[in-house]
Coordinates of C-alpha atoms in Angstrom, one line a residue:
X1 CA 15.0 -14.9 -17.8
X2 CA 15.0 -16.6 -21.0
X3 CA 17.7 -19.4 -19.6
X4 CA 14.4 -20.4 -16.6
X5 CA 12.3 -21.9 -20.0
X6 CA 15.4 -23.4 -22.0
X7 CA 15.2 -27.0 -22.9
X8 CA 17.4 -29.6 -21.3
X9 CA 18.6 -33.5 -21.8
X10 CA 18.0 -33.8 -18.4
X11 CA 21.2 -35.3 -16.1
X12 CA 20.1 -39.5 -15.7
X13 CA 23.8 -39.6 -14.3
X14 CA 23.8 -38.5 -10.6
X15 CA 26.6 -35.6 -10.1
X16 CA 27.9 -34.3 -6.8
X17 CA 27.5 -30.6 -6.0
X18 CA 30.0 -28.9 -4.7
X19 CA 29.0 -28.2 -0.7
X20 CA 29.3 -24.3 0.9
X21 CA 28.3 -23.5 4.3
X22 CA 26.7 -26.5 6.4
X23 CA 24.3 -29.3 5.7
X24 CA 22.7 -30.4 8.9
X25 CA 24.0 -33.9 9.9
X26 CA 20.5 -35.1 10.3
X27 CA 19.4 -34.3 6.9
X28 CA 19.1 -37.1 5.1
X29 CA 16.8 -38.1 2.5
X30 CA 15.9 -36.8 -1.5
X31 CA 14.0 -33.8 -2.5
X32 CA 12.0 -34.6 -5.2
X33 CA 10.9 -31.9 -8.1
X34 CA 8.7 -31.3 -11.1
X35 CA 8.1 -29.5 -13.5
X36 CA 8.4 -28.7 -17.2
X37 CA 11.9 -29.6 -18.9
X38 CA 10.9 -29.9 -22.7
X39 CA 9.6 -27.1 -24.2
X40 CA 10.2 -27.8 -28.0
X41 CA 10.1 -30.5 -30.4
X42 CA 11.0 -30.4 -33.5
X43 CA 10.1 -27.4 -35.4
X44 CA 7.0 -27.1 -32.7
X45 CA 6.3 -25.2 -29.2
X46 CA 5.4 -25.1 -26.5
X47 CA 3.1 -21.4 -25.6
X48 CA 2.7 -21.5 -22.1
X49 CA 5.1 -22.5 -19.0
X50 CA 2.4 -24.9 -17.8
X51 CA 2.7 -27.0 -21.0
X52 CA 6.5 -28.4 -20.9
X53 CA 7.4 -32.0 -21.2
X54 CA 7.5 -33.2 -17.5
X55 CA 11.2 -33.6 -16.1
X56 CA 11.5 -35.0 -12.5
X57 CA 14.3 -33.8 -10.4
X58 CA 16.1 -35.5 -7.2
X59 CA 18.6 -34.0 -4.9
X60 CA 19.9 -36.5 -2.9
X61 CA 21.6 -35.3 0.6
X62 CA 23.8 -38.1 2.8
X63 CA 26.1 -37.5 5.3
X64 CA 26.4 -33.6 3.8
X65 CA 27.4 -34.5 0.6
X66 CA 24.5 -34.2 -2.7
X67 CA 23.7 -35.3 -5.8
X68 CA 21.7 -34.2 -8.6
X69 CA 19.9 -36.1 -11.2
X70 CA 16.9 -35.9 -13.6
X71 CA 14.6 -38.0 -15.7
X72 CA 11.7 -37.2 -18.0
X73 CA 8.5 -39.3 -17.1
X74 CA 8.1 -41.4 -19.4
X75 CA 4.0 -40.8 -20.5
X76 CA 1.8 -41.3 -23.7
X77 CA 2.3 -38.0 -24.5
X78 CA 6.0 -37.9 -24.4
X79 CA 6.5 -40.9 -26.3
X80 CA 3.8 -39.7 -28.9
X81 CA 5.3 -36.1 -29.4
X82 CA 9.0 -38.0 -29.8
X83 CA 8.1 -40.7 -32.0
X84 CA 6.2 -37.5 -34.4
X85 CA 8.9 -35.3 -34.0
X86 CA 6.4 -32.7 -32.7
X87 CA 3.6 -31.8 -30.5
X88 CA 0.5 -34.1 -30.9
X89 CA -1.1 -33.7 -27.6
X90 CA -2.8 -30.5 -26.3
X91 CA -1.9 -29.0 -23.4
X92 CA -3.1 -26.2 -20.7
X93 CA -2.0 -23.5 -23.6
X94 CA -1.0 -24.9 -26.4
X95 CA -3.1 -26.7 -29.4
X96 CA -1.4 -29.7 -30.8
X97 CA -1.5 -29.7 -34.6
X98 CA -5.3 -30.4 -36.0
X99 CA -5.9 -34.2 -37.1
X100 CA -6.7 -33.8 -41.0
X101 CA -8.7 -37.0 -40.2
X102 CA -11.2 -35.4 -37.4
X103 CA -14.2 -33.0 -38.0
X104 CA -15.0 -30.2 -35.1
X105 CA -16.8 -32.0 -32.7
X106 CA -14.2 -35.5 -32.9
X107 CA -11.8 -32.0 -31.5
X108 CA -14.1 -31.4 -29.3
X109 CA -13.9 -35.2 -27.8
X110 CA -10.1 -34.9 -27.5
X111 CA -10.6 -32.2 -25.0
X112 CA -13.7 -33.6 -23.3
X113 CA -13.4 -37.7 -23.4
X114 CA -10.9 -38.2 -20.4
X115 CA -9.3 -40.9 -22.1
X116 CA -7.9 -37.8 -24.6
X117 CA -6.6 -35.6 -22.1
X118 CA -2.6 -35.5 -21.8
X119 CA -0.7 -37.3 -19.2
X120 CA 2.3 -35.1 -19.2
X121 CA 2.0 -35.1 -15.3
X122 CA 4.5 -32.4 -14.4
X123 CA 3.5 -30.1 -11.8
X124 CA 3.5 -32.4 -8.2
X125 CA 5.2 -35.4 -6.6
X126 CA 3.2 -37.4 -4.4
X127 CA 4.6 -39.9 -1.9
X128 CA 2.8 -43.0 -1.5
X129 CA 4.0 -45.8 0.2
X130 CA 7.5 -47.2 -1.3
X131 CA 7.1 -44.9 -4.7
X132 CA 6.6 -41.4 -5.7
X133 CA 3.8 -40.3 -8.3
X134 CA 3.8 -37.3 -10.5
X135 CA 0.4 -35.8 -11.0
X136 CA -1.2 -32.8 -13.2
X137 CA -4.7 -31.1 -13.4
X138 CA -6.2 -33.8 -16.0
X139 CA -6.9 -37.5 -14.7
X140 CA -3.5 -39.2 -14.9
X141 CA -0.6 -40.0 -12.3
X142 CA 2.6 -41.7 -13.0
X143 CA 3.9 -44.1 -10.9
X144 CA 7.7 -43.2 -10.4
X145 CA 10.6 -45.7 -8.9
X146 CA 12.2 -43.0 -6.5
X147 CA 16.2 -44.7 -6.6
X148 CA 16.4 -44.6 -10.4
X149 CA 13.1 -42.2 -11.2
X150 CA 12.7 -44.9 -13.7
X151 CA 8.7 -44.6 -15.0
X152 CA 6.6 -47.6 -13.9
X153 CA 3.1 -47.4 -14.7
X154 CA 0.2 -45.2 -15.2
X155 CA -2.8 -44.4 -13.1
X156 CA -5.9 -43.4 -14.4
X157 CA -8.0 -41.7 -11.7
X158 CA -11.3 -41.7 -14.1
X159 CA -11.3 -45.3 -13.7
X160 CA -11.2 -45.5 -9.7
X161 CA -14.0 -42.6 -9.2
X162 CA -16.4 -40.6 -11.4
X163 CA -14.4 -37.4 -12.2
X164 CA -12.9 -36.7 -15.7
X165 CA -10.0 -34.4 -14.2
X166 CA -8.6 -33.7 -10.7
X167 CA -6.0 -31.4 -9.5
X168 CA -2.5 -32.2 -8.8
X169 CA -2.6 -31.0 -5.4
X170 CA -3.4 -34.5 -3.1
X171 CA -3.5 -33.9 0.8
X172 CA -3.0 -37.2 2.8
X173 CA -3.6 -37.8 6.1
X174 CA -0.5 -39.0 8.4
X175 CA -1.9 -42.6 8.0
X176 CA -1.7 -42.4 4.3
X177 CA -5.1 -41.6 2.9
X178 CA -5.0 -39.6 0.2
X179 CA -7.9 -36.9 -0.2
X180 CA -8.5 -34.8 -3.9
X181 CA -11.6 -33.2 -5.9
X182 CA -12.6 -33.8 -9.5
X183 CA -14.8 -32.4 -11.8
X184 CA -17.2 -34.7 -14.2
X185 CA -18.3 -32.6 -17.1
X186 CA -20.4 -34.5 -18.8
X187 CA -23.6 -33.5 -18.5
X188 CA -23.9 -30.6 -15.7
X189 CA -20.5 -29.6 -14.5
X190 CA -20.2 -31.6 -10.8
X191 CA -17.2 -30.9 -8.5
X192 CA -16.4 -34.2 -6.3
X193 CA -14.0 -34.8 -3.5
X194 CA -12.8 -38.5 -3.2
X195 CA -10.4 -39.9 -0.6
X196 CA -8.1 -43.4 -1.0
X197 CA -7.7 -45.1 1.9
X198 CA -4.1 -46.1 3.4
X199 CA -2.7 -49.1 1.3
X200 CA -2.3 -52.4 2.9
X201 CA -0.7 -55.4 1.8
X202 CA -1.7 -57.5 -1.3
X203 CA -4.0 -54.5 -2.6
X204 CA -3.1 -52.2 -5.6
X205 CA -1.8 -48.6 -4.0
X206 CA -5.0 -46.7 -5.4
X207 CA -7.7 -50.0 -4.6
X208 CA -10.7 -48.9 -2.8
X209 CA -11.0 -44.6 -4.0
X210 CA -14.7 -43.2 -3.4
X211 CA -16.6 -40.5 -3.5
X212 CA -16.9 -38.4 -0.2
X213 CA -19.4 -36.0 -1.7
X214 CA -20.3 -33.8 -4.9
X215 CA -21.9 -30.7 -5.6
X216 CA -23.2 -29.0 -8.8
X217 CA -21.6 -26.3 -10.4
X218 CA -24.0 -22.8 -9.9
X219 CA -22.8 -21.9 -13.3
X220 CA -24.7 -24.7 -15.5
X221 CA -22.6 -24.4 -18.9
X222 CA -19.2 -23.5 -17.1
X223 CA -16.4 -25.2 -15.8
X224 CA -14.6 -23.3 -13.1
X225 CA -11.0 -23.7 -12.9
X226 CA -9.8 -25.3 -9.7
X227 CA -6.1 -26.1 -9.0
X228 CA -6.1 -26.6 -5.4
X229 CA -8.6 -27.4 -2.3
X230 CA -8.4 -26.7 1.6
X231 CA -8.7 -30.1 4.5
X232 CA -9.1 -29.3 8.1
X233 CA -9.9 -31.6 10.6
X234 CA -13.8 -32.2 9.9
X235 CA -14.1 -29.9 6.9
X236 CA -13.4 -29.8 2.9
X237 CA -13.1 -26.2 1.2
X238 CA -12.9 -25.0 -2.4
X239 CA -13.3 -21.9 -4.1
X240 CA -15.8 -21.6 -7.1
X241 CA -13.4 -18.7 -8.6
X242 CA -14.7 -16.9 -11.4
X243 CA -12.0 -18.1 -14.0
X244 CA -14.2 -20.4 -16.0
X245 CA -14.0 -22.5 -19.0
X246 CA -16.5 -20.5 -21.3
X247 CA -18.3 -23.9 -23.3
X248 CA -19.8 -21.5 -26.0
X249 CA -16.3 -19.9 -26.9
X250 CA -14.8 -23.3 -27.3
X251 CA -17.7 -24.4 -30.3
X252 CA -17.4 -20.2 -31.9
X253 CA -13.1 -21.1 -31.8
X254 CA -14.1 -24.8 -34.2
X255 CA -11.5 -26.3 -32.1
X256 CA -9.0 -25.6 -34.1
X257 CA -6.1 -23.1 -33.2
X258 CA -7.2 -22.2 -29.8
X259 CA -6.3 -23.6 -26.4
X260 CA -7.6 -25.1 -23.1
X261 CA -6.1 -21.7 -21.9
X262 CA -7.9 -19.5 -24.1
X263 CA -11.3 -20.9 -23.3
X264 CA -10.9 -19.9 -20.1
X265 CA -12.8 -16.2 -19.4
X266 CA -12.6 -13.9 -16.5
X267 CA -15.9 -13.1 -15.1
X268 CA -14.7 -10.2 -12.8
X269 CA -18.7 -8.9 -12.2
X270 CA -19.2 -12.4 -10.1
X271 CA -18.5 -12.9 -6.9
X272 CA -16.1 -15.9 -5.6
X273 CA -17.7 -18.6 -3.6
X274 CA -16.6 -21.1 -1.1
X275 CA -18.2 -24.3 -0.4
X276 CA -17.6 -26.1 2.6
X277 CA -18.2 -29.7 2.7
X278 CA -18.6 -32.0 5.8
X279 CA -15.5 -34.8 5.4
X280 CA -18.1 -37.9 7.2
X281 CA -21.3 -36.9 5.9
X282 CA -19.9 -35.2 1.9
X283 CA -22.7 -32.8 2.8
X284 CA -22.4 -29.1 1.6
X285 CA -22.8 -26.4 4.8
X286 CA -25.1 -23.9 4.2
X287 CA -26.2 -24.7 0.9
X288 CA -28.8 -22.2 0.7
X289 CA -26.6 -19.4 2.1
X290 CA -23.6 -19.9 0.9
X291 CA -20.2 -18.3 1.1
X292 CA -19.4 -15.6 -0.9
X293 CA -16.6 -13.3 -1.6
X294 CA -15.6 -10.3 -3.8
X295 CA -14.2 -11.9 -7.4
X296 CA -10.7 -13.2 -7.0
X297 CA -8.3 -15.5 -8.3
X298 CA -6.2 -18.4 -6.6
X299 CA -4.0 -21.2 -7.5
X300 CA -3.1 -22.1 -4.1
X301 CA -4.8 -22.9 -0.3
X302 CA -2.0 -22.4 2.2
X303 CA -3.7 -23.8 5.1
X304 CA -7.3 -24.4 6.5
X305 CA -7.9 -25.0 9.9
X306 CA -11.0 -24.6 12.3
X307 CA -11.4 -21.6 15.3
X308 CA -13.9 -21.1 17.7
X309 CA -17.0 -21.9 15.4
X310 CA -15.1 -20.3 11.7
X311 CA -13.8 -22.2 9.1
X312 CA -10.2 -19.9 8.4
X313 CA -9.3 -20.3 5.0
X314 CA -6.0 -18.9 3.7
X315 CA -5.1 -18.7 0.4
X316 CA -2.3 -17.1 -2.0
X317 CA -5.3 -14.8 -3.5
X318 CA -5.1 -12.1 -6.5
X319 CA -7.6 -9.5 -8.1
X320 CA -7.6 -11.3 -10.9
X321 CA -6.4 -14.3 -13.4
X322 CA -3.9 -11.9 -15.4
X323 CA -1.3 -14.2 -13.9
X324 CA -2.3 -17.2 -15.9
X325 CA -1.6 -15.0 -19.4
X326 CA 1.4 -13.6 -17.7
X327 CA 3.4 -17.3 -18.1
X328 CA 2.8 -17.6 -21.7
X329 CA 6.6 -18.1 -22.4
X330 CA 6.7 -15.2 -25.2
X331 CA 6.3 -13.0 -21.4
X332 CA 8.2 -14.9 -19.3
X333 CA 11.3 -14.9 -22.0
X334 CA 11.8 -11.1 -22.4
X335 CA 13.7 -9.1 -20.4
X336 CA 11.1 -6.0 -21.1
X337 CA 8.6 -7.2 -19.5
X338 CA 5.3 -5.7 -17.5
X339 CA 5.5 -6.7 -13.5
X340 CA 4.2 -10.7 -13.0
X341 CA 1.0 -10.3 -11.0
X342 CA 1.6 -10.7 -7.1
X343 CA -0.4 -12.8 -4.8
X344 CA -0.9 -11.6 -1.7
X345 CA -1.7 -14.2 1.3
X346 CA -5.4 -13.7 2.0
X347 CA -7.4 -15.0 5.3
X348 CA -11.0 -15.7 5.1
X349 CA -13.5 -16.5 8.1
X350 CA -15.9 -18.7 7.3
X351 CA -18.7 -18.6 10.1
X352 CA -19.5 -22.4 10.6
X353 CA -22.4 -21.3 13.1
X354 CA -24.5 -18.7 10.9
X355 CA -27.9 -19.8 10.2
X356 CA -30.5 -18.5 7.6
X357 CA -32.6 -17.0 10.2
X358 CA -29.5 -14.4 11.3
X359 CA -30.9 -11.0 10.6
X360 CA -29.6 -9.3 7.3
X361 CA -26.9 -7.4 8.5
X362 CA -25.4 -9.9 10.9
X363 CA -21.8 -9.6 11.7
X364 CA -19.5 -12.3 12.2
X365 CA -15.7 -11.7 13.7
X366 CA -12.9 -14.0 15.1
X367 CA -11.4 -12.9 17.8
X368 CA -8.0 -11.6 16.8
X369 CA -8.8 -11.3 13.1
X370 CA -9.5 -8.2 10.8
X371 CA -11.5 -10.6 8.1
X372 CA -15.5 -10.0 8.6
X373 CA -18.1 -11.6 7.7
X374 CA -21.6 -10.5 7.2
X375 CA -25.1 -11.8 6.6
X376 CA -27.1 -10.9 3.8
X377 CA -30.1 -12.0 2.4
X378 CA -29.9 -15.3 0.4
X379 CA -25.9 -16.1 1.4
X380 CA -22.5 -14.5 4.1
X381 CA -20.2 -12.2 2.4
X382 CA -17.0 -12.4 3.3
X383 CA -14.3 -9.9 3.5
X384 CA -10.6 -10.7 3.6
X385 CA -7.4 -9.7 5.6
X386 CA -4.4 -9.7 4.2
X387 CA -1.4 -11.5 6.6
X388 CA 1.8 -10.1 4.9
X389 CA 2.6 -6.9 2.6
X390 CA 5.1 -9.2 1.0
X391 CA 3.7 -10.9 -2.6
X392 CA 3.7 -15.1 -2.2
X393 CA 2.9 -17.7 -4.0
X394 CA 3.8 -21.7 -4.0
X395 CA 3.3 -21.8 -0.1
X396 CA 4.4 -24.3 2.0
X397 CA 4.1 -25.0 5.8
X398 CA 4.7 -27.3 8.5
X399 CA 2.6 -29.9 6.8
X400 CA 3.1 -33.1 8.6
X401 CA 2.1 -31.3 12.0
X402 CA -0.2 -28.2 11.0
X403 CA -2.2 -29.2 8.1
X404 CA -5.8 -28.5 8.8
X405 CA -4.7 -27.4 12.3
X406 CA -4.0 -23.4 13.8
X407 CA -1.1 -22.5 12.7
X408 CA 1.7 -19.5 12.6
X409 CA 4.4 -19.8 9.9
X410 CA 3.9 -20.1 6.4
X411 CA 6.6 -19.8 3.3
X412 CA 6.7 -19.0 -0.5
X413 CA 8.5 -17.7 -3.1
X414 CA 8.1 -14.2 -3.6
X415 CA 9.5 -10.6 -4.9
X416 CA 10.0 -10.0 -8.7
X417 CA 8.4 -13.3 -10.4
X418 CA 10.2 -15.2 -7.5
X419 CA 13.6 -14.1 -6.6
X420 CA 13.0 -14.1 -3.1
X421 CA 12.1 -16.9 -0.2
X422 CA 9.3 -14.7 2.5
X423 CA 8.5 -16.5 5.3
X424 CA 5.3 -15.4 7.0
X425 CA 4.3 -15.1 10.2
X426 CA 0.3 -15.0 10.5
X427 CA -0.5 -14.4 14.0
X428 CA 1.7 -11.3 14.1
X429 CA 0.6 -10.2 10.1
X430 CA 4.7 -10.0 9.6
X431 CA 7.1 -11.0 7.0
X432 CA 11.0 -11.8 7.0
X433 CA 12.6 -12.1 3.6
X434 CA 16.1 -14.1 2.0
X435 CA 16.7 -12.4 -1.3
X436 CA 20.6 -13.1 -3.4
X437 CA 20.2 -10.6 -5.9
X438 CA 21.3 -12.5 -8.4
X439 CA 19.3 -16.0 -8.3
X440 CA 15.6 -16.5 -8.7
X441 CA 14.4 -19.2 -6.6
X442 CA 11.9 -22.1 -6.6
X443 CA 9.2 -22.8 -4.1
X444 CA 10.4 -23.8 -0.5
X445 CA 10.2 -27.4 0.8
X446 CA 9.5 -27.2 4.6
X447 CA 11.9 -30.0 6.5
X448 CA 11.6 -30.1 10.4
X449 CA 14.6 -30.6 13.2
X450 CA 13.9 -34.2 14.2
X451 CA 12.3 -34.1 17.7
X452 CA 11.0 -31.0 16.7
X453 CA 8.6 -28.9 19.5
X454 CA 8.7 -25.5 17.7
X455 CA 6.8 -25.0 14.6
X456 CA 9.4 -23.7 12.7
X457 CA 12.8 -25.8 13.9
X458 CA 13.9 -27.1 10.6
X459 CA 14.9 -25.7 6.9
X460 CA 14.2 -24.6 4.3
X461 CA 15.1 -26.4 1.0
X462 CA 14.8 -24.1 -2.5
X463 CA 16.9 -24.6 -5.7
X464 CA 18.4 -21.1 -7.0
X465 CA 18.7 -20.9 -10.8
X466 CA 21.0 -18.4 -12.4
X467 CA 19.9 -16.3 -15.7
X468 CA 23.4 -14.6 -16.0
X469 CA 25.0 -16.3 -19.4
X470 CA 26.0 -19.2 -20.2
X471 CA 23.6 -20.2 -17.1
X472 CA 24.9 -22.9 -16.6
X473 CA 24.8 -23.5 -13.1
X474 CA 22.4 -24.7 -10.5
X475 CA 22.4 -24.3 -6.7
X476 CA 20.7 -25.9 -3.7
X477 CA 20.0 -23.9 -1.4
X478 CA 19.8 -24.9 2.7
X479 CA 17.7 -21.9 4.7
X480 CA 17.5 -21.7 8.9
X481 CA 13.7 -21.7 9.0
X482 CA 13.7 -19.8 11.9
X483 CA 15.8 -17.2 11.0
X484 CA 15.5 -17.3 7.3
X485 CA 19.2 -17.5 6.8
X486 CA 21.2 -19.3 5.0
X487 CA 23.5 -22.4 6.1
X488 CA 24.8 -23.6 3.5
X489 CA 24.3 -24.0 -0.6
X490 CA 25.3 -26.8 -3.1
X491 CA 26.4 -25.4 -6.8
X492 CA 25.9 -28.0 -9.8
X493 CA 27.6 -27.2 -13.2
X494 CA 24.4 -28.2 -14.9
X495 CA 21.2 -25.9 -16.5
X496 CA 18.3 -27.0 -14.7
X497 CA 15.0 -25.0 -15.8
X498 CA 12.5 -23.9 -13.5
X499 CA 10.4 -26.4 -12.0
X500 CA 6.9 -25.7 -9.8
X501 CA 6.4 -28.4 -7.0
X502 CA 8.5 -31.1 -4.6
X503 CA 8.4 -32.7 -1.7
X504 CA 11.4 -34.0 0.7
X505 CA 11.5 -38.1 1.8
X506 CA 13.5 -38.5 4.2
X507 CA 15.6 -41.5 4.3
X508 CA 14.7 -44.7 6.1
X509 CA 16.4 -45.5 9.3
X510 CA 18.8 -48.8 9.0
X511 CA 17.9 -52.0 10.7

């Protein structure tokens, strides 16, 4: 396991792979990954797996043949922790070395001031227009040339709209507006969803971002943690989780030795809550009854999409947040090691329809579905179903034609801390599974058959990373979507460390 978290150079030379099985003649194009590459400098570390020095990774398939290269983005905080030698930027779980120039509260700023927060931007890639950007869960994107994954520029989102820090996870519309949520957390924590409208010629690729709507947080001295939203056709959705960021522990800690990470407190007595949010209006549904759930824990929507008068939200859920301790690198590096927590993919009904006049007691039930819903007295509690026994987590799906629409397949990475590909099928509550016993695998990247009518006509793509020493190999893997097996594989003599998201652009046709 240890060989996953290893450092590497990175590979700024493309290499060719070394082609078994088939690569489909029409897939052409780069799959783009990130994730942390760097996790030591100098006589410092890294703690956590979320922490890493970003490292962008592109596979690029022509004519059946593939290359491999990598880059590090080139942010502040790299080129601050290089030119010390050693970490000077804090990240999700680590505390960079205390300024002997700054007093408590000035630490306090370099967490709270957005201007402080890193920009090591290494968990997505998001496509936008001729470029690629890399994003993380503070305010920062990096602007990425995607033949030479050369760093451009920098893009601070605090400056376009009024949110300190927004996830990573951007939906976008098929015309090219990008949709995300924020917090602002100074003064009384407000989450925000903002959109960017399409680009157009002679205007900057991020002019013109606004605020759709905002809510206050129900907890008024917490911050909740939120790494991903949902985006159906008229609808917003996040999930006011209770994983918070505990204010008072951060001023008891002195803001000295204790991370972003650390601050963060499970409040397992409280229940979950969802607020739904009206995409033309910004206005919260039901504000005075909400949505509310038993207490659990999610990084990840799969999809949300509307149903007869419900809002069906499904999510990569978990009883808890013991699987944000659980990638601390000093777990993830041993071979004795307790089981990773599994998420499970959860469905939640959401009854768009229920009014505050329903009689306590009220039931609400989608045809076909075993999640309920019920009314009681000041808000709807809502009960899940679960759509696979099979654990899941980084889901993808369809995304170009199902997001925010019904749909029936779903796909992750899975098994024991992801050594297996499941592909789910919710409308039958079913799983089928690709497991080599020797690999563990990334998340899957979703590509469909051009000319595609079936939802699932395409592949899969996943990178498979070997532990067995030296380790020193690296495969691309090429799955039937339908079937869920395999085509064909590409092995690189090269250690590549786990990464957590990508996406796949396909190449331009020729004039």
């Amino acid at each position: 396991m240890e060989s996953l978290y290893m450092n590497t150079d990175g590979c700024d030379s493309p290499i060719e792979g070394k082609v078994t099985g088939t690569i489909p003649s029409w897939l052409n194009g780069s799959l783009y990954r990130n994730g942390p590459g760097k996790f030591s400098i100098g006589d410092s570390s890294y703690k956590h797996w979320f922490d890493g020095l970003a490292l962008l990774h592109c596979f690029r398939i022509k004519l059946g043949r593939v290359t491999y290269c990598s880059k590090f983005v080139k942010s502040e905080t790299f080129k601050r922790n290089m030119a010390a030698n050693r970490i000077v930027v804090h990240e999700f779980g680590t505390t960079a070395y205390p300024d002997p120039c700054k007093n408590i509260f000035q630490r306090m700023f370099a967490w709270f001031v957005p201007e402080s927060l890193t920009d090591n931007t290494l968990v997505t890639v998001t496509p936008r227009q001729d470029f690629i950007y890399t994003a993380t869960e503070t305010n920062a994107l990096h602007k990425i040339d995607p033949l030479t994954l050369d760093t451009l520029e920098k893009v601070n989102i605090s400056k376009l709209v009024a949110v300190n820090m927004a996830t990573a996870h951007y939906h976008h519309d098929n015309d090219g507006t990008l949709h995300n949520i924020g917090v602002m957390f100074q003064g009384r924590p407000k989450t925000s969803i903002f959109k960017v409208p399409p680009p157009s010629d002679g205007k900057e690729l991020f002019e013109g971002a606004e605020i759709v709507g905002s809510s206050y947080s129900r907890w008024p001295f917490h911050l909740c943690y939120m790494h991903s939203f949902g985006m159906s056709e008229n609808y917003y959705v996040y999930v006011e989780q209770p994983l918070c960021l505990n204010v008072s522990n951060m001023v008891l800690s002195k803001f000295t030795q204790t991370s972003f990470c650390e601050w963060l407190q499970w409040y397992g007595n409280e229940k979950a809550a969802f607020r739904v949010m009206d995409k033309k209006t910004g206005q919260i549904v039901n504000p005075k009854m909400p949505y509310m759930a038993g207490a659990f824990f999610m990084f990840h929507h799969i999809n949300t999409y509307e149903d007869n008068g419900f809002l069906v939200v499904d999510v990569c859920g978990y009883d808890n947040a013991d699987v944000v301790n659980d990638h601390y690198l000093k777990n993830l590096r041993t071979e004795v090691r307790d089981p990773i927590s599994a998420g499970k993919a959860r469905r939640y009904n959401l009854p768009l329809n229920a009014k505050p006049q329903d009689e306590v007691g009220t039931s609400y039930m989608l045809e076909n579905s075993l999640a309920k819903a019920e009314k009681k007295e000041n808000s709807i509690l809502c009960q899940h179903e679960e759509l696979c026994s099979e654990a899941i987590e980084l889901p993808q799906i369809n995304y170009k034609n199902y997001n925010g629409r019904k749909y029936r397949y779903a796909y992750g990475a899975g098994g024991d801390y992801l050594n297996q590909l499941v592909k789910v099928d919710v409308k039958q509550k079913s799983c089928k599974v690709w497991k080599d016993g020797n690999l563990y695998t990334s998340e899957p990247v979703f590509v469909p058959t051009p000319g595609a009518n079936r939802e699932d006509d395409g592949v899969l793509l996943a990178v498979l990373y070997e532990v067995a020493e030296p380790s020193n190999k690296t495969h691309l893997l090429v799955l039937n979507a339908e079937s869920m097996e395999e085509i064909g594989r590409v092995q690189f003599d090269v250690h590549v460390p786990r990464d957590i998201h990508g996406v796949f652009i396909n190449d331009k046709p020729s004039d």
